[in-house]
Amino acid sequence: MKKIISVVGARPNFMKVAPIHKAFQKFNSEVRHLICHTGQHYDKKMSKVFFEDLEMPYPDFYLGVGSGSHAEQTANVMIEFEKVLLSEKPDLIIVVGDVNSTVACSLVASKLNIKVAHVEAGLRSFDRAMPEEINRLLTDSISDYLFVSEKSGLVNLKNEGISQNKVHFVGNVMIDSLIYYLPKAERSSILRTYGLTSFKYLLVTLHRPSNVDSKDFLKDLMKLFENLSVERQILFPVHPRTKKNLIEAGYGNNHNRNVILTEPIGYIDFLSLTKNAELIITDSGGIQEESTYLGVQCLTVRNITERPVTVEV
Ligand code: UD1
């Protein structure tokens, strides 16, 4: 019996591990699949609701590391995850995406000679000012199995000299989740909750430090949304990082009834909002991919993307 531990840490990880966990259930006489949640994201609306929506079991390990500087957060995940690996001795760990938990756990496992599989390998923005780019480069360079979601990833890994026999072009597990949960999303009442009409509203999400950590830029974006809202209602579920900065920029009490600011929204309801939007304005890599798959127009608020397929399509 093989033992495999999959790592989740931040919101975009949950919908990637859910279909992997489901797939392993078919092999439960050969593989014991465990889930470790680092606690990088911990608010109910950033974490627990996703476990519920995605029908995932309670994590087998919860490291409770919380927020901090990059070094603090990464180091705390490493210290706690090493204890799990030393006591569990898995045959393989699976990390997904590009968050601090991804790089922290792969580093710990590789130093203990435990094999590492990276799901969503090879994506590159070529912008090393993005913390995620550093996480991607480091994780890929120490992983034993690299599972690639789009063709640009194959080219990037080849250019970096990564042995081709480690690389597997497998498609996108986040889209597997989307397909699986779409029927449930069709039954969501979230549009009614906010008084929205299908294909007549814009959906906005912003959380990248490059967009939301500058008060002036954030104010410019809010002015843009206010101008757009003369024509269309705008729903803007606000990430905790963005919330802090919006309050500092004087948008704590937004009274423009056409720009609706909300708390973060769960997976199923957000899928319904994505599918029915006329246009999405986002800096989230995951939402770029989901809107591309659904054929919904998406404006990506970034100078560059590690997911070029979302622009080409
Ligand atoms: C992280 C990932 C980013 C991913 C994003 C998705 C890294 C480097 N960044 O960014 O790649 O796109 O998640 O959401 O791993 N906070 C809360 N509650 C929470 C979590 C965070 O209030 O449950 C607040 C804290 O003030 C924290 C801040 O949000 O300091 C930022 O959280 P953090 O996990 O450091 O980075 P994200 O911006 O969420």
mmCIF file of C-alpha atoms and ligand atoms in Angstrom:
data_model
loop_
_atom_site.group_PDB
_atom_site.id
_atom_site.type_symbol
_atom_site.label_atom_id
_atom_site.label_comp_id
_atom_site.label_asym_id
_atom_site.label_seq_id
_atom_site.Cartn_x
_atom_site.Cartn_y
_atom_site.Cartn_z
ATOM 1 C CA MET A 1 0.000 0.000 0.000
ATOM 2 C CA LYS A 2 1.451 3.364 -1.040
ATOM 3 C CA LYS A 3 0.945 6.446 1.088
ATOM 4 C CA ILE A 4 0.531 9.796 -0.669
ATOM 5 C CA ILE A 5 0.047 13.188 0.983
ATOM 6 C CA SER A 6 -1.426 16.066 -1.034
ATOM 7 C CA VAL A 7 -0.812 19.582 0.217
ATOM 8 C CA VAL A 8 -3.321 22.434 0.202
ATOM 9 C CA GLY A 9 -2.638 25.872 1.642
ATOM 10 C CA ALA A 10 -4.398 28.730 -0.079
ATOM 11 C CA ARG A 11 -7.781 29.175 -1.719
ATOM 12 C CA PRO A 12 -6.745 28.265 -5.309
ATOM 13 C CA ASN A 13 -5.360 24.896 -4.117
ATOM 14 C CA PHE A 14 -8.612 23.342 -2.936
ATOM 15 C CA MET A 15 -10.313 22.955 -6.334
ATOM 16 C CA LYS A 16 -7.131 21.339 -7.692
ATOM 17 C CA VAL A 17 -6.774 18.691 -4.985
ATOM 18 C CA ALA A 18 -10.516 17.835 -4.876
ATOM 19 C CA PRO A 19 -10.553 15.889 -8.198
ATOM 20 C CA ILE A 20 -7.217 14.242 -7.367
ATOM 21 C CA HIS A 21 -8.632 13.021 -4.064
ATOM 22 C CA LYS A 22 -11.769 11.755 -5.815
ATOM 23 C CA ALA A 23 -9.677 9.903 -8.397
ATOM 24 C CA PHE A 24 -7.615 8.199 -5.674
ATOM 25 C CA GLN A 25 -10.776 6.797 -4.060
ATOM 26 C CA LYS A 26 -11.027 4.353 -6.995
ATOM 27 C CA PHE A 27 -7.645 2.933 -5.996
ATOM 28 C CA ASN A 28 -8.101 2.803 -2.242
ATOM 29 C CA SER A 29 -6.829 -0.756 -1.957
ATOM 30 C CA GLU A 30 -3.499 0.357 -3.453
ATOM 31 C CA VAL A 31 -3.123 3.959 -2.302
ATOM 32 C CA ARG A 32 -3.816 5.711 0.988
ATOM 33 C CA HIS A 33 -4.346 9.349 0.039
ATOM 34 C CA LEU A 34 -4.075 11.904 2.841
ATOM 35 C CA ILE A 35 -4.580 15.678 2.757
ATOM 36 C CA CYS A 36 -2.433 18.184 4.610
ATOM 37 C CA HIS A 37 -3.771 21.746 4.980
ATOM 38 C CA THR A 38 -0.999 24.162 5.919
ATOM 39 C CA GLY A 39 -3.438 26.839 7.101
ATOM 40 C CA GLN A 40 -1.917 29.530 4.842
ATOM 41 C CA HIS A 41 -5.527 30.587 4.275
ATOM 42 C CA TYR A 42 -7.644 30.129 7.380
ATOM 43 C CA ASP A 43 -10.746 32.373 7.276
ATOM 44 C CA LYS A 44 -13.918 30.301 6.932
ATOM 45 C CA LYS A 45 -14.729 32.031 3.641
ATOM 46 C CA MET A 46 -11.218 31.461 2.263
ATOM 47 C CA SER A 47 -10.945 27.809 3.306
ATOM 48 C CA LYS A 48 -13.705 25.855 5.088
ATOM 49 C CA VAL A 49 -16.490 26.729 2.615
ATOM 50 C CA PHE A 50 -14.324 25.291 -0.158
ATOM 51 C CA PHE A 51 -13.937 21.969 1.641
ATOM 52 C CA GLU A 52 -17.725 21.872 2.012
ATOM 53 C CA ASP A 53 -18.497 22.934 -1.565
ATOM 54 C CA LEU A 54 -15.946 20.519 -3.012
ATOM 55 C CA GLU A 55 -17.096 17.628 -0.763
ATOM 56 C CA MET A 56 -13.570 17.162 0.517
ATOM 57 C CA PRO A 57 -12.931 15.285 3.772
ATOM 58 C CA TYR A 58 -11.630 17.151 6.801
ATOM 59 C CA PRO A 59 -7.833 17.393 6.269
ATOM 60 C CA ASP A 60 -5.782 14.625 7.896
ATOM 61 C CA PHE A 61 -3.206 17.216 9.029
ATOM 62 C CA TYR A 62 -3.760 20.910 9.749
ATOM 63 C CA LEU A 63 -0.565 22.902 10.285
ATOM 64 C CA GLY A 64 -2.221 26.200 11.269
ATOM 65 C CA VAL A 65 0.623 28.420 10.031
ATOM 66 C CA GLY A 66 -1.513 31.483 9.152
ATOM 67 C CA SER A 67 -0.251 34.753 7.680
ATOM 68 C CA GLY A 68 3.164 36.384 7.910
ATOM 69 C CA SER A 69 5.986 37.697 5.784
ATOM 70 C CA HIS A 70 7.098 35.411 2.955
ATOM 71 C CA ALA A 71 10.002 34.097 5.008
ATOM 72 C CA GLU A 72 7.903 33.586 8.139
ATOM 73 C CA GLN A 73 5.058 31.852 6.338
ATOM 74 C CA THR A 74 7.325 29.636 4.220
ATOM 75 C CA ALA A 75 9.537 28.763 7.187
ATOM 76 C CA ASN A 76 6.590 27.946 9.460
ATOM 77 C CA VAL A 77 5.117 25.613 6.834
ATOM 78 C CA MET A 78 8.506 23.909 6.474
ATOM 79 C CA ILE A 79 8.953 23.368 10.219
ATOM 80 C CA GLU A 80 5.476 21.931 10.682
ATOM 81 C CA PHE A 81 5.402 19.861 7.479
ATOM 82 C CA GLU A 82 8.733 18.232 8.290
ATOM 83 C CA LYS A 83 7.180 16.820 11.486
ATOM 84 C CA VAL A 84 4.332 15.304 9.446
ATOM 85 C CA LEU A 85 6.730 13.722 6.948
ATOM 86 C CA LEU A 86 8.991 12.330 9.649
ATOM 87 C CA SER A 87 6.104 10.609 11.395
ATOM 88 C CA GLU A 88 4.117 9.556 8.303
ATOM 89 C CA LYS A 89 6.963 8.634 5.898
ATOM 90 C CA PRO A 90 4.852 8.882 2.734
ATOM 91 C CA ASP A 91 6.009 7.477 -0.613
ATOM 92 C CA LEU A 92 5.088 10.652 -2.443
ATOM 93 C CA ILE A 93 3.766 14.135 -1.798
ATOM 94 C CA ILE A 94 1.671 16.089 -4.280
ATOM 95 C CA VAL A 95 1.834 19.887 -4.385
ATOM 96 C CA VAL A 96 -0.315 22.066 -6.624
ATOM 97 C CA GLY A 97 -0.033 25.580 -8.015
ATOM 98 C CA ASP A 98 2.448 28.237 -6.968
ATOM 99 C CA VAL A 99 1.710 29.483 -3.460
ATOM 100 C CA ASN A 100 4.159 29.640 -0.548
ATOM 101 C CA SER A 101 2.879 26.291 0.796
ATOM 102 C CA THR A 102 3.745 24.673 -2.557
ATOM 103 C CA VAL A 103 7.425 25.574 -2.457
ATOM 104 C CA ALA A 104 7.765 25.071 1.305
ATOM 105 C CA CYS A 105 6.442 21.505 1.266
ATOM 106 C CA SER A 106 8.352 20.434 -1.856
ATOM 107 C CA LEU A 107 11.603 21.664 -0.331
ATOM 108 C CA VAL A 108 11.032 19.743 2.899
ATOM 109 C CA ALA A 109 10.080 16.514 1.091
ATOM 110 C CA SER A 110 12.947 16.610 -1.380
ATOM 111 C CA LYS A 111 15.487 17.009 1.455
ATOM 112 C CA LEU A 112 14.001 13.951 3.155
ATOM 113 C CA ASN A 113 14.317 12.039 -0.135
ATOM 114 C CA ILE A 114 10.555 11.787 -0.498
ATOM 115 C CA LYS A 115 9.335 12.032 -4.083
ATOM 116 C CA VAL A 116 7.502 15.194 -5.087
ATOM 117 C CA ALA A 117 4.836 15.559 -7.776
ATOM 118 C CA HIS A 118 3.991 19.098 -8.903
ATOM 119 C CA VAL A 119 0.593 19.595 -10.477
ATOM 120 C CA GLU A 120 0.458 22.708 -12.704
ATOM 121 C CA ALA A 121 4.179 22.600 -13.470
ATOM 122 C CA GLY A 122 5.966 24.666 -16.108
ATOM 123 C CA LEU A 123 3.861 27.844 -16.007
ATOM 124 C CA ARG A 124 6.078 30.936 -16.222
ATOM 125 C CA SER A 125 5.308 34.661 -16.175
ATOM 126 C CA PHE A 126 9.038 35.487 -16.562
ATOM 127 C CA ASP A 127 8.479 38.163 -13.941
ATOM 128 C CA ARG A 128 10.614 37.369 -10.915
ATOM 129 C CA ALA A 129 9.088 40.264 -8.998
ATOM 130 C CA MET A 130 6.045 37.979 -8.565
ATOM 131 C CA PRO A 131 6.472 35.748 -5.498
ATOM 132 C CA GLU A 132 4.602 32.983 -7.344
ATOM 133 C CA GLU A 133 7.221 32.933 -10.126
ATOM 134 C CA ILE A 134 9.954 32.151 -7.596
ATOM 135 C CA ASN A 135 7.725 29.443 -6.100
ATOM 136 C CA ARG A 136 7.145 27.909 -9.561
ATOM 137 C CA LEU A 137 10.805 27.900 -10.566
ATOM 138 C CA LEU A 138 12.007 26.368 -7.304
ATOM 139 C CA THR A 139 9.258 23.770 -7.053
ATOM 140 C CA ASP A 140 9.749 22.574 -10.623
ATOM 141 C CA SER A 141 13.502 22.308 -10.230
ATOM 142 C CA ILE A 142 13.211 19.870 -7.278
ATOM 143 C CA SER A 143 10.095 17.898 -8.324
ATOM 144 C CA ASP A 144 10.302 14.302 -9.536
ATOM 145 C CA TYR A 145 7.039 14.325 -11.496
ATOM 146 C CA LEU A 146 5.933 17.443 -13.330
ATOM 147 C CA PHE A 147 2.292 17.467 -14.410
ATOM 148 C CA VAL A 148 1.698 20.157 -17.011
ATOM 149 C CA SER A 149 -1.657 21.838 -17.703
ATOM 150 C CA GLU A 150 -0.979 23.818 -20.898
ATOM 151 C CA LYS A 151 1.467 23.491 -23.770
ATOM 152 C CA SER A 152 3.506 26.583 -22.865
ATOM 153 C CA GLY A 153 4.561 24.624 -19.763
ATOM 154 C CA LEU A 154 6.188 21.920 -21.890
ATOM 155 C CA VAL A 155 8.242 24.515 -23.755
ATOM 156 C CA ASN A 156 9.301 26.303 -20.554
ATOM 157 C CA LEU A 157 10.472 23.111 -18.833
ATOM 158 C CA LYS A 158 12.386 22.026 -21.935
ATOM 159 C CA ASN A 159 14.102 25.424 -22.106
ATOM 160 C CA GLU A 160 15.101 25.069 -18.450
ATOM 161 C CA GLY A 161 16.740 21.722 -19.225
ATOM 162 C CA ILE A 162 14.368 19.635 -17.106
ATOM 163 C CA SER A 163 14.581 15.959 -18.063
ATOM 164 C CA GLN A 164 11.694 15.187 -20.395
ATOM 165 C CA ASN A 165 10.954 11.848 -18.772
ATOM 166 C CA LYS A 166 9.804 13.646 -15.603
ATOM 167 C CA VAL A 167 7.298 15.745 -17.562
ATOM 168 C CA HIS A 168 3.698 14.646 -18.244
ATOM 169 C CA PHE A 169 1.164 16.712 -20.180
ATOM 170 C CA VAL A 170 -2.068 15.875 -18.347
ATOM 171 C CA GLY A 171 -4.484 18.803 -18.704
ATOM 172 C CA ASN A 172 -6.019 20.935 -16.010
ATOM 173 C CA VAL A 173 -7.420 19.481 -12.774
ATOM 174 C CA MET A 174 -9.099 22.771 -11.891
ATOM 175 C CA ILE A 175 -11.177 22.439 -15.054
ATOM 176 C CA ASP A 176 -12.016 18.852 -13.998
ATOM 177 C CA SER A 177 -13.511 20.396 -10.858
ATOM 178 C CA LEU A 178 -15.363 23.001 -12.893
ATOM 179 C CA ILE A 179 -16.948 20.369 -15.156
ATOM 180 C CA TYR A 180 -17.896 18.191 -12.190
ATOM 181 C CA TYR A 181 -19.524 21.012 -10.204
ATOM 182 C CA LEU A 182 -21.152 22.966 -13.041
ATOM 183 C CA PRO A 183 -24.552 21.228 -12.654
ATOM 184 C CA LYS A 184 -24.547 22.196 -8.961
ATOM 185 C CA ALA A 185 -23.579 25.765 -9.876
ATOM 186 C CA GLU A 186 -26.553 25.942 -12.267
ATOM 187 C CA ARG A 187 -28.807 25.548 -9.208
ATOM 188 C CA SER A 188 -27.152 28.366 -7.249
ATOM 189 C CA SER A 189 -29.337 31.327 -6.251
ATOM 190 C CA ILE A 190 -26.422 33.774 -5.926
ATOM 191 C CA LEU A 191 -27.555 36.001 -8.840
ATOM 192 C CA ARG A 192 -30.885 36.519 -7.111
ATOM 193 C CA THR A 193 -29.139 37.263 -3.797
ATOM 194 C CA TYR A 194 -27.398 40.252 -5.387
ATOM 195 C CA GLY A 195 -30.190 41.223 -7.814
ATOM 196 C CA LEU A 196 -28.104 40.442 -10.902
ATOM 197 C CA THR A 197 -29.338 39.498 -14.382
ATOM 198 C CA SER A 198 -27.447 36.902 -16.442
ATOM 199 C CA PHE A 199 -24.989 38.407 -18.949
ATOM 200 C CA LYS A 200 -25.788 41.932 -17.753
ATOM 201 C CA TYR A 201 -23.194 42.354 -14.997
ATOM 202 C CA LEU A 202 -19.434 42.518 -14.668
ATOM 203 C CA LEU A 203 -17.572 40.324 -12.185
ATOM 204 C CA VAL A 204 -14.397 41.760 -10.660
ATOM 205 C CA THR A 205 -11.693 40.149 -8.523
ATOM 206 C CA LEU A 206 -8.342 41.639 -7.568
ATOM 207 C CA HIS A 207 -5.764 40.409 -5.101
ATOM 208 C CA ARG A 208 -2.271 40.619 -6.663
ATOM 209 C CA PRO A 209 0.069 42.786 -4.576
ATOM 210 C CA SER A 210 1.049 44.586 -7.826
ATOM 211 C CA ASN A 211 -2.576 45.750 -8.208
ATOM 212 C CA VAL A 212 -3.874 46.195 -4.698
ATOM 213 C CA ASP A 213 -0.884 47.147 -2.561
ATOM 214 C CA SER A 214 -0.566 50.565 -4.253
ATOM 215 C CA LYS A 215 -3.243 52.886 -2.895
ATOM 216 C CA ASP A 216 -3.129 55.132 -5.989
ATOM 217 C CA PHE A 217 -3.488 52.282 -8.457
ATOM 218 C CA LEU A 218 -6.293 50.729 -6.440
ATOM 219 C CA LYS A 219 -8.099 54.094 -6.378
ATOM 220 C CA ASP A 220 -7.698 54.372 -10.168
ATOM 221 C CA LEU A 221 -9.200 50.920 -10.601
ATOM 222 C CA MET A 222 -12.128 51.805 -8.315
ATOM 223 C CA LYS A 223 -12.769 54.971 -10.367
ATOM 224 C CA LEU A 224 -12.772 52.839 -13.510
ATOM 225 C CA PHE A 225 -15.352 50.486 -11.971
ATOM 226 C CA GLU A 226 -17.508 53.428 -10.902
ATOM 227 C CA ASN A 227 -17.461 54.728 -14.483
ATOM 228 C CA LEU A 228 -18.316 51.301 -15.886
ATOM 229 C CA SER A 229 -21.110 50.899 -13.362
ATOM 230 C CA VAL A 230 -23.130 53.621 -15.103
ATOM 231 C CA GLU A 231 -23.745 51.005 -17.825
ATOM 232 C CA ARG A 232 -23.646 47.743 -15.909
ATOM 233 C CA GLN A 233 -23.860 46.436 -12.369
ATOM 234 C CA ILE A 234 -20.551 45.261 -10.986
ATOM 235 C CA LEU A 235 -20.068 42.541 -8.398
ATOM 236 C CA PHE A 236 -16.703 42.636 -6.641
ATOM 237 C CA PRO A 237 -16.056 39.930 -4.023
ATOM 238 C CA VAL A 238 -13.154 41.289 -2.019
ATOM 239 C CA HIS A 239 -10.077 39.245 -1.014
ATOM 240 C CA PRO A 240 -8.806 39.929 2.565
ATOM 241 C CA ARG A 241 -5.600 41.558 1.254
ATOM 242 C CA THR A 242 -7.669 43.846 -0.981
ATOM 243 C CA LYS A 243 -10.152 44.597 1.801
ATOM 244 C CA LYS A 244 -7.400 45.949 4.042
ATOM 245 C CA ASN A 245 -6.132 48.188 1.252
ATOM 246 C CA LEU A 246 -9.603 49.361 0.160
ATOM 247 C CA ILE A 247 -10.326 50.483 3.719
ATOM 248 C CA GLU A 248 -7.021 52.395 3.781
ATOM 249 C CA ALA A 249 -7.883 53.980 0.422
ATOM 250 C CA GLY A 250 -11.211 55.236 1.845
ATOM 251 C CA TYR A 251 -13.520 52.601 0.312
ATOM 252 C CA GLY A 252 -14.566 51.003 3.605
ATOM 253 C CA ASN A 253 -18.168 52.103 3.143
ATOM 254 C CA ASN A 254 -18.913 51.916 -0.526
ATOM 255 C CA HIS A 255 -22.313 53.437 -1.222
ATOM 256 C CA ASN A 256 -22.341 53.127 -4.991
ATOM 257 C CA ARG A 257 -25.167 50.641 -5.368
ATOM 258 C CA ASN A 258 -23.958 49.561 -8.811
ATOM 259 C CA VAL A 259 -20.536 48.484 -7.513
ATOM 260 C CA ILE A 260 -21.425 45.763 -5.043
ATOM 261 C CA LEU A 261 -18.544 44.894 -2.707
ATOM 262 C CA THR A 262 -18.961 41.529 -0.957
ATOM 263 C CA GLU A 263 -17.048 39.118 1.258
ATOM 264 C CA PRO A 264 -15.183 36.294 -0.555
ATOM 265 C CA ILE A 265 -17.683 33.920 -2.204
ATOM 266 C CA GLY A 266 -17.633 30.088 -2.081
ATOM 267 C CA TYR A 267 -16.717 27.830 -4.987
ATOM 268 C CA ILE A 268 -20.171 26.816 -6.287
ATOM 269 C CA ASP A 269 -21.695 30.311 -6.099
ATOM 270 C CA PHE A 270 -18.622 31.870 -7.676
ATOM 271 C CA LEU A 271 -18.776 29.375 -10.539
ATOM 272 C CA SER A 272 -22.354 30.463 -11.156
ATOM 273 C CA LEU A 273 -21.275 34.131 -11.131
ATOM 274 C CA THR A 274 -18.449 33.363 -13.586
ATOM 275 C CA LYS A 275 -20.632 31.453 -15.994
ATOM 276 C CA ASN A 276 -23.324 34.142 -16.137
ATOM 277 C CA ALA A 277 -21.121 37.255 -16.306
ATOM 278 C CA GLU A 278 -21.032 39.448 -19.389
ATOM 279 C CA LEU A 279 -17.392 40.263 -18.677
ATOM 280 C CA ILE A 280 -14.864 39.361 -16.010
ATOM 281 C CA ILE A 281 -12.118 41.708 -14.855
ATOM 282 C CA THR A 282 -9.551 39.819 -12.790
ATOM 283 C CA ASP A 283 -5.925 39.275 -11.863
ATOM 284 C CA SER A 284 -6.501 35.674 -10.746
ATOM 285 C CA GLY A 285 -4.803 32.975 -12.822
ATOM 286 C CA GLY A 286 -7.493 30.449 -11.923
ATOM 287 C CA ILE A 287 -10.360 32.709 -12.988
ATOM 288 C CA GLN A 288 -8.522 33.453 -16.241
ATOM 289 C CA GLU A 289 -8.581 29.708 -16.962
ATOM 290 C CA GLU A 290 -12.164 29.119 -15.811
ATOM 291 C CA SER A 291 -13.535 31.990 -17.912
ATOM 292 C CA THR A 292 -11.547 30.770 -20.924
ATOM 293 C CA TYR A 293 -13.025 27.293 -20.603
ATOM 294 C CA LEU A 294 -16.538 28.723 -20.218
ATOM 295 C CA GLY A 295 -16.137 31.131 -23.134
ATOM 296 C CA VAL A 296 -16.795 34.182 -20.966
ATOM 297 C CA GLN A 297 -14.917 37.361 -21.896
ATOM 298 C CA CYS A 298 -12.098 38.104 -19.467
ATOM 299 C CA LEU A 299 -9.926 41.188 -19.100
ATOM 300 C CA THR A 300 -6.747 40.237 -17.272
ATOM 301 C CA VAL A 301 -5.456 43.096 -15.122
ATOM 302 C CA ARG A 302 -1.761 42.223 -15.476
ATOM 303 C CA ASN A 303 1.073 43.097 -17.846
ATOM 304 C CA ILE A 304 1.938 39.462 -18.378
ATOM 305 C CA THR A 305 0.456 36.065 -17.610
ATOM 306 C CA GLU A 306 1.950 32.640 -16.911
ATOM 307 C CA ARG A 307 -1.130 31.212 -18.651
ATOM 308 C CA PRO A 308 -0.759 32.455 -22.242
ATOM 309 C CA VAL A 309 -3.442 30.061 -23.481
ATOM 310 C CA THR A 310 -6.048 32.223 -21.711
ATOM 311 C CA VAL A 311 -5.057 35.188 -23.869
ATOM 312 C CA GLU A 312 -4.636 33.253 -27.135
ATOM 313 C CA VAL A 313 -8.070 31.582 -26.823
HETATM 314 C C1 UD1 B 1 -1.919 33.890 -1.778
HETATM 315 C C2 UD1 B 1 -0.871 33.400 -2.791
HETATM 316 C C3 UD1 B 1 -1.279 33.808 -4.191
HETATM 317 C C4 UD1 B 1 -2.689 33.346 -4.497
HETATM 318 C C5 UD1 B 1 -3.633 33.878 -3.433
HETATM 319 C C6 UD1 B 1 -5.045 33.411 -3.669
HETATM 320 C C7 UD1 B 1 1.483 33.314 -2.077
HETATM 321 C C8 UD1 B 1 2.776 33.982 -2.152
HETATM 322 N N1 UD1 B 1 0.418 34.005 -2.527
HETATM 323 O O1 UD1 B 1 -1.899 35.318 -1.804
HETATM 324 O O2 UD1 B 1 -0.401 33.218 -5.116
HETATM 325 O O3 UD1 B 1 -3.061 33.811 -5.769
HETATM 326 O O4 UD1 B 1 -3.187 33.404 -2.148
HETATM 327 O O5 UD1 B 1 -5.935 33.935 -2.742
HETATM 328 O O6 UD1 B 1 1.407 32.190 -1.633
HETATM 329 N N2 UD1 B 1 -5.682 36.882 4.983
HETATM 330 C C9 UD1 B 1 -6.812 36.795 5.761
HETATM 331 N N3 UD1 B 1 -7.429 35.586 5.837
HETATM 332 C C10 UD1 B 1 -6.987 34.469 5.206
HETATM 333 C C11 UD1 B 1 -5.833 34.581 4.433
HETATM 334 C C12 UD1 B 1 -5.188 35.792 4.322
HETATM 335 O O7 UD1 B 1 -7.256 37.769 6.343
HETATM 336 O O8 UD1 B 1 -7.618 33.406 5.326
HETATM 337 C C13 UD1 B 1 -5.029 38.204 4.846
HETATM 338 C C14 UD1 B 1 -3.885 38.411 5.814
HETATM 339 O O9 UD1 B 1 -3.890 39.716 6.218
HETATM 340 C C15 UD1 B 1 -2.670 38.153 4.959
HETATM 341 C C16 UD1 B 1 -3.114 38.628 3.587
HETATM 342 O O10 UD1 B 1 -4.518 38.338 3.532
HETATM 343 O O11 UD1 B 1 -1.554 38.812 5.441
HETATM 344 C C17 UD1 B 1 -2.425 37.945 2.455
HETATM 345 O O12 UD1 B 1 -2.506 36.512 2.579
HETATM 346 P P1 UD1 B 1 -1.332 35.573 1.969
HETATM 347 O O13 UD1 B 1 -1.692 34.146 2.128
HETATM 348 O O14 UD1 B 1 -0.020 36.012 2.527
HETATM 349 O O15 UD1 B 1 -1.291 35.972 0.463
HETATM 350 P P2 UD1 B 1 -2.469 36.173 -0.599
HETATM 351 O O16 UD1 B 1 -2.458 37.595 -1.007
HETATM 352 O O17 UD1 B 1 -3.747 35.591 -0.093
#
